[in-house]
Coordinates of C-alpha atoms in Angstrom, one line a residue:
M1 CA 145.0 139.4 105.2
A2 CA 144.0 140.4 108.7
S3 CA 141.2 142.5 107.5
T4 CA 139.9 139.4 105.4
A5 CA 140.0 137.3 107.9
L6 CA 137.9 139.5 110.0
K7 CA 135.3 139.8 107.0
K8 CA 135.2 136.2 107.0
L9 CA 134.7 136.1 111.1
A10 CA 131.7 138.3 110.5
T11 CA 130.2 136.8 107.8
G12 CA 130.5 133.0 108.8
P13 CA 127.6 132.9 111.2
H14 CA 125.5 133.8 108.3
D15 CA 126.5 131.9 105.7
A16 CA 126.6 128.8 108.1
R17 CA 122.9 130.0 109.1
R18 CA 121.7 130.2 105.2
E19 CA 123.9 126.9 104.5
E20 CA 121.7 125.0 107.4
I21 CA 118.0 126.4 106.4
I22 CA 119.0 124.8 102.5
R23 CA 119.8 121.5 104.0
L24 CA 117.2 121.6 106.0
C25 CA 115.1 122.2 103.4
S26 CA 116.5 119.1 101.5
T27 CA 115.6 117.2 102.9
G28 CA 111.5 118.3 103.8
R29 CA 111.9 120.1 107.4
V30 CA 110.3 122.5 105.8
K31 CA 109.2 123.9 109.8
E32 CA 112.4 123.1 111.7
A33 CA 114.1 125.8 108.9
L34 CA 111.0 127.9 110.6
H35 CA 112.8 127.4 113.6
G36 CA 112.5 131.2 116.1
R37 CA 117.1 130.8 114.7
F38 CA 116.0 131.2 111.4
R39 CA 113.1 133.1 111.0
E40 CA 114.7 136.5 111.7
Y41 CA 117.7 135.7 108.8
L42 CA 115.3 135.5 106.5
W43 CA 113.4 138.6 106.7
S44 CA 118.0 139.3 105.4
E45 CA 118.5 136.9 103.4
P46 CA 114.6 136.8 101.5
G47 CA 115.8 135.3 98.4
L48 CA 116.2 131.8 101.2
F49 CA 112.3 131.5 100.5
S50 CA 112.2 130.2 96.9
H51 CA 113.8 126.9 99.0
I52 CA 111.3 126.5 101.8
F53 CA 108.7 127.1 98.5
R54 CA 109.7 124.5 97.0
A55 CA 110.2 122.1 100.4
C56 CA 107.1 123.2 100.6
R57 CA 104.3 120.2 100.7
A58 CA 101.2 121.1 102.5
L59 CA 98.4 124.1 101.8
P60 CA 98.1 125.8 104.8
L61 CA 101.2 125.6 105.9
L62 CA 102.5 128.1 102.1
R63 CA 99.2 130.4 102.8
Q64 CA 101.0 131.1 106.3
L65 CA 104.4 131.2 104.2
H66 CA 103.2 133.6 101.6
A67 CA 101.6 136.0 104.3
F68 CA 105.0 136.1 105.9
A69 CA 106.5 136.7 102.3
A70 CA 104.8 138.9 101.7
T71 CA 104.9 140.8 104.8
S72 CA 109.1 140.7 105.0
G73 CA 108.4 142.1 100.7
A74 CA 110.5 138.9 100.2
A75 CA 107.1 138.2 97.4
A76 CA 107.7 141.4 95.5
D77 CA 110.9 139.9 94.3
R78 CA 110.2 138.0 91.5
F79 CA 112.0 134.8 91.5
T80 CA 110.4 134.4 94.7
A81 CA 107.2 134.4 93.9
N82 CA 108.0 131.8 90.9
H83 CA 108.8 129.5 93.4
L84 CA 105.5 130.1 95.4
L85 CA 103.6 130.1 92.3
L86 CA 105.9 126.8 91.7
G87 CA 103.9 125.8 95.1
Y88 CA 100.2 126.1 94.7
A89 CA 100.5 124.5 91.2
D90 CA 102.3 121.7 92.9
L91 CA 99.5 121.2 95.3
G92 CA 97.2 122.2 92.9
D93 CA 95.6 125.1 94.5
F94 CA 95.4 126.9 91.1
P95 CA 92.6 130.2 92.2
A96 CA 95.7 130.9 94.3
A97 CA 97.9 129.9 91.8
R98 CA 96.2 132.3 88.7
A99 CA 95.5 135.3 91.4
L100 CA 99.4 135.4 92.0
F101 CA 100.5 135.1 88.3
D102 CA 98.0 138.0 88.0
R103 CA 99.9 139.8 90.5
I104 CA 103.7 138.7 89.7
P105 CA 105.8 141.5 89.0
K106 CA 107.3 141.8 85.4
R107 CA 106.4 138.2 84.9
N108 CA 108.8 136.2 82.6
V109 CA 108.9 133.0 80.7
M110 CA 109.3 131.2 83.7
S111 CA 106.1 132.2 85.1
W112 CA 104.4 131.4 82.2
N113 CA 106.3 127.9 81.9
I114 CA 105.0 127.3 85.6
L115 CA 101.3 128.1 85.9
I116 CA 100.9 126.6 81.5
G117 CA 102.9 122.9 83.6
G118 CA 100.6 123.0 86.7
Y119 CA 97.1 123.2 84.5
I120 CA 99.5 119.8 81.2
K121 CA 100.6 118.1 85.2
N122 CA 96.7 118.8 86.4
G123 CA 94.5 117.6 83.0
D124 CA 93.5 120.3 82.1
L125 CA 94.9 121.3 78.9
E126 CA 92.5 123.3 77.7
T127 CA 93.3 126.0 80.2
A128 CA 97.4 125.9 79.2
R129 CA 96.4 126.1 75.8
K130 CA 94.8 129.1 76.2
L131 CA 97.8 130.6 78.0
F132 CA 99.8 129.2 76.2
D133 CA 98.6 131.4 73.9
E134 CA 98.3 134.6 75.9
M135 CA 102.4 134.2 76.3
P136 CA 104.6 137.5 74.5
A137 CA 107.0 134.6 74.3
R138 CA 107.8 130.9 74.6
N139 CA 111.0 129.2 74.4
V140 CA 112.0 125.1 74.1
A141 CA 110.4 124.8 77.0
T142 CA 106.8 125.8 76.8
W143 CA 106.6 124.5 73.8
N144 CA 108.1 120.7 75.5
A145 CA 105.7 120.8 78.5
M146 CA 102.9 121.4 75.5
I147 CA 103.6 118.4 73.5
A148 CA 104.7 116.1 76.1
G149 CA 101.1 117.0 78.0
L150 CA 99.6 116.3 74.9
T151 CA 101.0 112.7 73.6
D152 CA 100.6 111.6 77.0
S153 CA 95.9 112.9 76.9
G154 CA 96.6 110.3 74.0
L155 CA 95.9 113.8 71.7
N156 CA 99.1 112.2 69.0
E157 CA 98.2 114.7 66.6
E158 CA 97.8 117.8 67.9
S159 CA 101.0 116.9 69.4
L160 CA 102.6 117.0 65.5
G161 CA 101.3 119.7 65.0
F162 CA 102.8 121.6 68.0
F163 CA 106.3 120.5 66.6
L164 CA 105.6 121.6 63.0
A165 CA 104.3 125.1 64.2
M166 CA 107.3 124.7 66.7
R167 CA 109.7 124.4 64.2
R168 CA 107.9 127.2 62.0
E169 CA 109.1 130.0 64.9
G170 CA 112.2 128.6 64.2
M171 CA 113.1 127.1 67.4
Q172 CA 114.9 123.7 67.9
P173 CA 113.6 121.1 70.2
D174 CA 116.0 119.9 72.9
E175 CA 116.4 115.4 73.7
F176 CA 113.3 116.2 76.1
G177 CA 110.8 117.4 73.0
L178 CA 112.6 114.6 70.6
G179 CA 111.4 112.5 73.2
S180 CA 108.3 113.5 73.4
L181 CA 107.8 113.7 69.9
F182 CA 108.9 110.2 69.7
R183 CA 105.9 108.8 71.9
C184 CA 103.6 110.8 69.8
C185 CA 104.3 109.1 66.7
S186 CA 104.5 105.5 68.7
G187 CA 100.8 106.4 70.1
L188 CA 99.7 107.6 65.9
R189 CA 101.8 103.8 64.8
D190 CA 103.3 107.3 62.2
V191 CA 106.1 105.5 61.0
V192 CA 106.6 107.6 58.1
S193 CA 106.7 111.2 60.4
G194 CA 108.7 108.6 62.7
R195 CA 112.1 108.6 60.7
Q196 CA 111.3 112.5 59.4
V197 CA 112.1 113.1 63.0
H198 CA 114.4 110.8 62.7
A199 CA 116.5 112.2 60.3
Y200 CA 116.1 116.2 62.6
V201 CA 117.7 114.3 64.8
V202 CA 120.6 113.1 63.4
R203 CA 121.4 116.2 61.7
S204 CA 121.8 117.6 65.2
G205 CA 123.7 115.0 66.3
L206 CA 121.3 113.5 69.2
D207 CA 121.0 110.0 67.9
R208 CA 122.6 108.6 70.3
D209 CA 121.5 110.3 73.4
M210 CA 120.6 107.6 75.7
C211 CA 116.8 108.8 76.5
V212 CA 116.3 110.3 72.4
G213 CA 117.7 106.5 71.4
S214 CA 115.9 104.5 73.3
S215 CA 112.4 106.4 73.1
L216 CA 113.2 106.1 68.9
A217 CA 113.9 103.3 69.5
H218 CA 110.4 102.4 71.1
M219 CA 108.8 104.0 68.2
Y220 CA 110.5 101.6 65.8
M221 CA 108.5 98.5 67.6
R222 CA 106.0 100.6 68.3
C223 CA 105.1 100.4 64.2
G224 CA 106.3 97.1 63.5
F225 CA 110.0 97.8 62.5
L226 CA 112.3 95.5 65.0
R227 CA 115.6 96.6 62.9
E228 CA 115.3 100.5 62.6
G229 CA 114.9 99.6 66.7
E230 CA 117.5 98.0 67.6
A231 CA 119.8 99.5 65.2
A232 CA 118.9 102.9 66.4
L233 CA 120.2 101.1 70.7
Q234 CA 123.2 99.3 68.9
A235 CA 124.1 103.3 68.1
L236 CA 124.2 104.3 71.6
P237 CA 127.5 104.4 74.1
L238 CA 125.8 101.9 75.7
L239 CA 123.7 99.3 77.0
N240 CA 121.3 99.9 80.1
T241 CA 118.7 98.4 81.4
V242 CA 115.8 100.8 79.4
S243 CA 117.6 100.5 76.3
C244 CA 117.4 96.4 76.8
N245 CA 113.8 96.3 78.0
T246 CA 113.3 98.7 74.8
I247 CA 114.6 96.1 72.3
I248 CA 112.7 93.1 74.9
A249 CA 109.3 94.4 74.7
G250 CA 109.8 95.7 71.7
R251 CA 110.8 91.5 70.2
T252 CA 107.9 90.4 72.8
Q253 CA 104.8 92.9 71.7
N254 CA 105.7 92.3 67.0
G255 CA 105.2 88.2 68.0
D256 CA 108.8 87.5 68.3
S257 CA 109.2 86.3 71.6
E258 CA 112.0 84.0 70.6
G259 CA 114.0 86.2 70.0
A260 CA 113.1 88.4 72.7
L261 CA 114.2 85.1 75.7
E262 CA 117.3 85.4 73.5
Y263 CA 117.8 89.1 74.0
F264 CA 116.7 88.3 77.7
C265 CA 119.3 86.4 77.8
M266 CA 122.0 88.1 76.6
M267 CA 121.2 91.3 78.7
R268 CA 121.7 89.0 81.8
G269 CA 124.4 87.5 80.4
A270 CA 126.3 90.9 79.9
G271 CA 126.2 92.3 83.1
V272 CA 123.0 94.4 82.4
E273 CA 120.5 95.1 85.5
A274 CA 117.3 93.3 85.4
N275 CA 113.6 95.3 87.1
A276 CA 110.2 95.2 87.4
V277 CA 109.5 96.4 83.4
T278 CA 112.8 93.9 82.0
F279 CA 110.7 90.0 84.1
V280 CA 107.0 91.3 82.9
S281 CA 108.8 91.5 79.3
A282 CA 109.7 88.1 79.5
I283 CA 107.7 86.5 81.8
S284 CA 105.2 87.3 78.4
S285 CA 107.6 85.8 76.5
C286 CA 107.7 82.3 78.3
S287 CA 103.2 82.6 78.0
D288 CA 103.6 83.2 74.5
L289 CA 105.5 80.0 74.1
A290 CA 104.2 78.0 77.1
A291 CA 107.7 77.5 77.8
L292 CA 107.5 76.5 81.8
A293 CA 111.2 76.0 81.6
Q294 CA 111.8 79.1 80.4
G295 CA 109.2 80.6 83.1
Q296 CA 110.3 78.8 86.1
Q297 CA 113.7 79.7 85.8
V298 CA 112.7 83.3 84.6
H299 CA 111.2 83.0 88.0
A300 CA 113.7 82.2 90.0
Q301 CA 115.7 85.8 88.4
V302 CA 112.7 87.2 90.0
I303 CA 112.9 86.1 93.7
R304 CA 116.1 87.5 93.5
A305 CA 116.5 90.2 92.5
G306 CA 113.3 91.1 94.9
V307 CA 110.9 92.1 92.7
D308 CA 109.0 89.0 93.2
E309 CA 106.1 91.2 95.2
V310 CA 105.6 93.3 92.7
V311 CA 101.7 93.6 91.5
P312 CA 102.9 93.4 87.4
V313 CA 105.3 90.9 87.5
M314 CA 102.4 88.7 90.0
T315 CA 100.1 89.5 87.6
S316 CA 102.6 88.0 84.8
L317 CA 103.9 84.8 86.4
V318 CA 100.2 83.9 87.4
H319 CA 99.8 84.4 83.2
M320 CA 102.5 82.6 82.3
Y321 CA 101.5 79.6 84.3
S322 CA 97.8 79.1 83.7
R323 CA 99.2 79.9 79.4
C324 CA 101.9 77.0 80.1
G325 CA 99.2 74.6 82.3
C326 CA 100.6 75.0 86.0
L327 CA 96.8 76.2 87.4
G328 CA 97.9 75.2 91.6
D329 CA 101.4 77.3 90.2
S330 CA 98.7 80.4 89.7
E331 CA 97.3 80.4 92.3
R332 CA 100.7 79.9 94.6
V333 CA 101.8 83.0 93.0
C334 CA 98.0 84.4 93.4
L335 CA 97.9 83.9 97.3
G336 CA 101.7 85.5 97.8
Y337 CA 100.1 88.8 97.3
S338 CA 98.4 89.9 101.4
G339 CA 96.2 92.4 99.7
T340 CA 92.9 92.3 97.1
D341 CA 94.6 94.5 93.3
L342 CA 92.0 94.4 90.3
V343 CA 94.5 93.8 87.6
L344 CA 95.8 90.8 89.9
C345 CA 92.3 88.7 90.8
S346 CA 91.2 89.7 87.4
A347 CA 94.3 87.8 85.5
M348 CA 93.5 84.9 88.5
I349 CA 89.3 85.1 87.2
S350 CA 90.9 83.9 83.3
A351 CA 92.4 81.4 84.5
Y352 CA 90.0 80.0 86.1
G353 CA 88.1 80.4 83.4
F354 CA 90.0 79.0 80.7
H355 CA 91.0 76.0 82.7
G356 CA 87.6 75.2 83.6
H357 CA 86.8 76.2 87.0
G358 CA 83.9 78.1 86.7
Q359 CA 83.0 78.3 90.6
K360 CA 86.6 79.3 91.3
A361 CA 86.8 82.2 89.8
V362 CA 82.8 83.3 90.7
S363 CA 84.0 83.0 94.6
L364 CA 86.9 84.8 93.0
F365 CA 85.2 87.5 92.2
K366 CA 82.5 88.3 95.5
Q367 CA 86.1 88.0 97.2
M368 CA 87.4 90.9 95.8
I369 CA 83.9 92.9 95.1
A370 CA 83.8 91.8 99.4
G371 CA 87.9 93.5 99.8
G372 CA 86.5 97.0 98.4
A373 CA 88.1 96.7 95.1
E374 CA 85.6 98.0 92.5
P375 CA 84.9 95.7 88.6
N376 CA 85.9 97.0 85.1
E377 CA 85.2 96.1 81.9
V378 CA 87.9 93.6 81.6
T379 CA 87.7 91.8 85.0
F380 CA 83.9 91.0 84.4
L381 CA 85.1 90.5 80.8
T382 CA 86.6 87.2 82.6
L383 CA 84.1 86.2 84.3
L384 CA 82.0 85.8 81.6
Y385 CA 84.4 84.4 80.0
A386 CA 84.7 82.2 82.9
C387 CA 81.6 81.1 83.2
S388 CA 80.5 80.6 79.6
H389 CA 83.0 77.9 79.6
S390 CA 81.7 76.5 82.7
G391 CA 78.5 76.1 81.1
L392 CA 77.7 78.3 84.7
K393 CA 74.1 79.9 82.5
D394 CA 72.7 81.7 85.4
E395 CA 75.8 82.7 87.4
G396 CA 77.1 84.2 83.9
M397 CA 73.7 86.2 83.1
S398 CA 73.9 87.4 86.9
C399 CA 76.7 89.4 86.4
F400 CA 75.9 90.3 83.2
E401 CA 73.8 92.5 85.2
L402 CA 75.7 92.9 88.1
M403 CA 78.1 94.6 85.8
T404 CA 75.2 96.7 83.8
N405 CA 72.7 97.9 86.8
T406 CA 74.6 98.0 89.4
Y407 CA 78.2 99.0 88.2
G408 CA 76.6 101.2 85.5
L409 CA 79.2 99.9 83.2
K410 CA 78.2 99.4 78.9
P411 CA 79.5 96.4 78.1
S412 CA 81.3 95.6 74.9
V413 CA 81.2 93.6 71.7
K414 CA 83.4 90.4 73.7
H415 CA 81.6 90.9 76.4
Y416 CA 77.7 90.1 75.0
T417 CA 80.0 87.4 72.8
C418 CA 80.2 85.7 76.1
I419 CA 76.3 85.6 76.9
V420 CA 75.9 84.6 73.3
D421 CA 77.9 81.7 74.1
L422 CA 76.6 80.7 77.2
L423 CA 72.8 80.9 75.8
G424 CA 74.0 78.6 72.5
R425 CA 75.6 76.1 74.4
S426 CA 73.3 75.9 76.9
G427 CA 70.4 75.5 73.3
C428 CA 69.0 78.8 73.4
L429 CA 70.4 79.5 70.3
N430 CA 66.8 81.6 69.3
E431 CA 67.8 84.0 72.3
A432 CA 71.5 84.6 71.5
E433 CA 70.1 85.0 67.9
D434 CA 68.4 88.2 69.6
L435 CA 70.0 89.0 72.4
I436 CA 73.0 89.5 69.1
L437 CA 70.0 91.7 66.5
S438 CA 68.6 94.4 69.3
M439 CA 72.4 94.9 71.4
P440 CA 73.4 98.2 71.2
V441 CA 77.4 97.2 69.8
Q442 CA 77.6 96.3 65.8
P443 CA 78.0 92.7 65.9
D444 CA 81.1 91.5 64.4
G445 CA 82.5 87.8 63.1
V446 CA 83.3 86.8 66.6
I447 CA 80.0 86.9 67.5
W448 CA 78.1 85.3 64.5
K449 CA 80.7 82.7 64.1
T450 CA 80.2 81.8 68.5
L451 CA 76.3 81.3 67.4
L452 CA 77.2 79.4 64.4
S453 CA 79.6 77.5 66.1
A454 CA 76.5 76.9 69.2
C455 CA 74.7 75.9 66.3
K456 CA 77.1 72.5 65.2
I457 CA 76.9 71.5 69.7
Q458 CA 73.4 71.8 69.7
K459 CA 72.9 70.3 65.8
N460 CA 70.5 72.3 64.3
F461 CA 71.5 73.1 60.7
D462 CA 68.7 74.9 59.1
M463 CA 69.9 77.4 61.9
A464 CA 73.1 76.9 61.1
E465 CA 73.6 77.4 57.7
R466 CA 71.6 80.3 57.6
I467 CA 74.5 81.8 60.0
A468 CA 77.0 80.1 58.2
E469 CA 75.8 82.9 55.2
R470 CA 76.7 86.2 57.5
V471 CA 78.9 85.6 59.5
I472 CA 80.7 84.1 55.3
E473 CA 79.5 88.0 54.4
L474 CA 81.8 89.2 57.1
D475 CA 84.8 88.3 56.2
P476 CA 84.8 86.2 53.8
H477 CA 88.6 85.5 54.6
D478 CA 88.7 83.7 57.3
S479 CA 89.1 80.4 57.2
A480 CA 87.3 79.6 60.6
S481 CA 84.3 80.3 59.0
Y482 CA 84.5 78.1 55.4
V483 CA 85.7 75.4 57.7
L484 CA 82.4 75.4 60.8
L485 CA 80.6 75.0 57.5
S486 CA 82.1 72.2 55.7
N487 CA 82.5 70.3 58.4
I488 CA 78.3 70.7 59.8
R489 CA 77.9 69.4 56.1
A490 CA 79.9 66.5 56.0
T491 CA 78.5 65.5 59.7
C492 CA 75.0 65.3 58.0
S493 CA 77.1 63.6 54.8
R494 CA 76.4 66.1 52.4
W495 CA 79.6 65.8 50.0
E496 CA 79.0 67.5 47.0
D497 CA 78.0 69.9 49.7
V498 CA 81.5 70.2 51.2
R499 CA 83.0 69.9 48.5
K500 CA 81.1 73.0 47.3
V501 CA 83.0 74.6 50.0
R502 CA 86.3 74.1 49.6
K503 CA 85.7 75.0 46.3
T504 CA 85.0 79.0 47.8
M505 CA 88.0 79.0 49.5
R506 CA 90.0 78.4 46.9
E507 CA 88.2 81.3 44.5
Q508 CA 88.5 83.2 47.6
N509 CA 93.1 82.8 48.3
V510 CA 91.8 80.9 51.9
R511 CA 93.2 78.7 53.6
K512 CA 92.9 76.7 56.2
E513 CA 95.1 77.4 59.4
P514 CA 97.0 73.0 59.8
G515 CA 96.8 71.5 63.1
V516 CA 99.8 72.0 65.0
S517 CA 100.9 70.8 69.0
W518 CA 103.9 71.0 70.2
V519 CA 105.9 69.6 73.5
E520 CA 108.2 71.2 75.0
L521 CA 111.5 69.0 76.3
K522 CA 114.4 70.3 78.5
G523 CA 114.2 73.4 76.9
Q524 CA 113.8 73.0 73.2
I525 CA 110.5 73.3 72.0
H526 CA 109.0 69.1 69.3
Q527 CA 106.1 70.5 66.5
F528 CA 103.9 68.0 65.2
C529 CA 101.9 68.9 62.2
T530 CA 99.4 66.3 61.9
G531 CA 99.9 63.5 59.1
D532 CA 104.0 64.9 59.4
K533 CA 106.2 62.5 59.3
S534 CA 109.5 65.1 59.7
H535 CA 110.6 64.2 63.4
S536 CA 113.6 62.5 64.2
R537 CA 112.0 60.0 66.5
Q538 CA 109.3 59.3 63.4
R539 CA 109.1 55.9 63.7
E540 CA 109.1 54.9 67.6
I541 CA 106.0 57.3 67.4
D542 CA 103.8 55.3 65.4
E543 CA 105.2 52.4 66.9
C544 CA 103.8 54.4 70.4
L545 CA 101.2 55.3 68.8
E546 CA 100.2 51.9 66.8
E547 CA 100.3 50.6 70.1
M548 CA 98.2 53.4 72.3
M549 CA 95.7 52.8 69.8
T550 CA 95.6 49.1 70.5
K551 CA 94.9 49.2 74.0
I552 CA 92.7 52.6 74.2
K553 CA 90.1 50.0 71.8
Q554 CA 90.1 47.1 74.3
C555 CA 89.0 50.0 76.9
G556 CA 86.3 51.5 74.8
Y557 CA 87.7 53.4 72.0
A558 CA 86.3 53.4 68.3
P559 CA 86.9 55.8 65.9
D560 CA 84.1 59.3 65.7
M561 CA 84.9 58.6 61.9
S562 CA 81.7 62.0 61.6
T563 CA 85.0 64.4 62.6
V564 CA 87.3 63.0 59.7
F565 CA 85.3 65.9 56.5
H566 CA 86.2 63.6 53.4
D567 CA 84.5 61.0 51.6
M568 CA 86.1 58.3 52.1
E569 CA 87.0 54.7 53.4
D570 CA 86.8 54.0 56.6
E571 CA 90.0 52.7 56.7
E572 CA 91.9 55.6 55.4
K573 CA 89.7 57.9 58.0
E574 CA 90.9 55.3 60.9
V575 CA 94.7 56.8 59.7
S576 CA 93.6 59.9 59.5
L577 CA 92.2 60.5 62.9
A578 CA 94.8 58.2 64.2
H579 CA 97.7 61.1 63.1
H580 CA 96.2 64.6 64.2
S581 CA 99.3 66.2 65.8
E582 CA 97.6 66.0 69.7
K583 CA 98.0 62.6 69.3
L584 CA 101.2 62.5 67.3
A585 CA 102.8 64.7 70.5
L586 CA 101.9 62.9 72.7
A587 CA 103.2 59.5 71.6
F588 CA 105.8 61.8 71.4
A589 CA 105.9 62.5 75.3
F590 CA 105.3 59.2 76.0
L591 CA 108.8 57.7 74.4
S592 CA 110.3 61.1 76.2
L593 CA 109.0 62.4 79.7
P594 CA 109.4 59.7 82.6
E595 CA 106.3 58.3 84.2
G596 CA 104.6 60.1 86.8
V597 CA 105.4 63.7 85.5
P598 CA 102.8 65.4 84.0
I599 CA 102.2 65.2 80.0
R600 CA 101.5 69.1 79.1
V601 CA 100.4 69.6 75.2
M602 CA 100.0 73.4 73.7
K603 CA 97.9 73.1 70.2
N604 CA 97.1 75.9 68.0
L605 CA 92.9 75.1 67.2
R606 CA 90.1 73.0 69.4
V607 CA 90.5 69.6 69.8
C608 CA 89.1 67.7 68.2
D609 CA 86.0 65.0 69.8
D610 CA 87.5 62.2 69.2
C611 CA 91.1 63.5 70.2
H612 CA 89.6 64.6 73.5
V613 CA 87.6 61.0 73.3
A614 CA 90.7 58.5 73.3
I615 CA 93.0 61.4 75.3
K616 CA 90.7 60.3 77.8
L617 CA 91.9 56.4 78.0
M618 CA 95.6 57.6 77.2
S619 CA 95.1 58.3 80.4
K620 CA 93.5 55.9 82.0
V621 CA 96.0 52.8 80.1
T622 CA 99.2 54.4 81.4
G623 CA 97.9 56.6 84.6
R624 CA 99.4 59.8 83.0
E625 CA 98.5 63.2 84.4
I626 CA 98.2 65.0 81.2
V627 CA 97.2 68.4 80.2
V628 CA 96.5 70.0 77.3
R629 CA 96.0 73.3 75.9
D630 CA 93.8 74.1 72.7
V631 CA 92.7 77.9 71.2
S632 CA 90.0 78.4 73.7
R633 CA 90.9 76.4 76.7
F634 CA 93.0 73.7 79.0
H635 CA 91.6 70.1 79.0
H636 CA 93.3 68.6 82.2
F637 CA 93.2 64.9 81.6
K638 CA 93.5 62.3 84.3
D639 CA 91.9 58.2 85.4
G640 CA 89.4 58.5 82.8
K641 CA 88.6 62.0 83.5
C642 CA 89.3 65.7 81.5
S643 CA 88.3 68.7 83.3
C644 CA 85.7 70.1 81.5
G645 CA 83.2 67.8 82.2
D646 CA 82.4 67.5 77.9
Y647 CA 82.3 70.5 77.7
W648 CA 83.9 73.0 75.5

């Protein structure tokens, strides 16, 4: 007993110093750990160098420590040398790391894995692969590192090949490798391989592992298999933020925005905490649905959660408010950020463009450049879109030149489409066609359709016929091209030619997308189709619409019969025009929303010329602000005028 007590007294101070050094290293206080009173102790306990190397975050200090360890003899110990190697790899000094690696006596698998992992982290997959091939023996961690590195670099097919080679060598992947593998299948949209890996997971009993289960669900959802993805998550022992995020994001990305919001509400009701990722998906769903009331509720939760200044959340809020017709709210969110963020500014430029405020978009772009942000291809695309939707030809052409000459960025077909739109709307149809034929990228159906639409606006029907042939040849199953051609022929009262177009559509089994408009009221969406009579308040809607049409006729409204593309009597045409989906939605809104509340209507197609004139006059006779979002932009109607300046 006495000798044990004496032994404790003898070793106590040494143990205390050891613990103190480890504690200092764990909190990043390396210099204090090297203080004079500890330095002598390091000579007798070289194993402590591993803690010091791990805590070191500066190359000059690491090199000094390396020299000190070499002097003390600690560097000759493989365990200590591996930690020193990890230090050099983490700090990016690969020449020193490689030199040390070559000198390590009896290198083990960890030595190889550390160096391979360092090269992968640095993006040098070629050197990592060479080392991998030279390894005398590999373990699961080696294979995991290579599979994860290839997947993170987008080399998904190679990653899948590594997994198959790993299995051939008899290696059993663990939960980390399987997570990377499911991400690889997601990237490839390869649900067949994903199912095979899923079968292996079930046999291995890892299907209830939180990491594996979440990655599996993500794979199914990215491949479009929502039901299987949600089933994988429901099999997990508990739901957490990550698994809920996977379901919400999966539903959003697969077009089930309503389902995403339902699950978000269920998650919050179950007490699962939402994070910034959750809110981005929920806000995106509100944006897709143009559900302003729900979007405002989510925004309130964002503020309570303290993530209202997280840039991705702010960016999604800018998009959501813009898509719901609340440009002022988009501006307020954007102005709440103190710095200059490229993604956030690009979102705001896009919002300005969508609402027809091209000059504001150009002004914000200039502020962004002055703030030190360097624009990318996405920024220029949003800017060119804004210019094309505001008729800013000179500004748009200058931006295109800035993009290509100053910043050296290569325009995609989408950038050229904006320029074609600018030229076409300005009446430069031949110049627009020459650009399409001479541009260095392959033209698609959209760019030719843009020119075809410009031909209709400029009433160049001969050119329109020629361009329409190209468009239909490129995409014979796209209804929009046939509808445009039919409309152009109908404008000239070429009814026989209109019938030929419709006959071709029937033969090709091409169906025109029906016009649909909707209004949100108390969190519920009320949808209307052209000529639809199914709404529960249809009688009231018809009466309101008839009264409204009478009022606007007294202000000079005359139905534009040229926008009815059927050979029918004028009276029939007038009835058809009066029951366009946006007019039905507006009548319902007049009946349902109190005075002073702006009316917001969403439409899946472009607003026709007749409805545009009618809604301007409705805003005048009712004194109401009316916001209409069509397929390409927003129209803000007030006091008989539209924000687009009749340019859309």
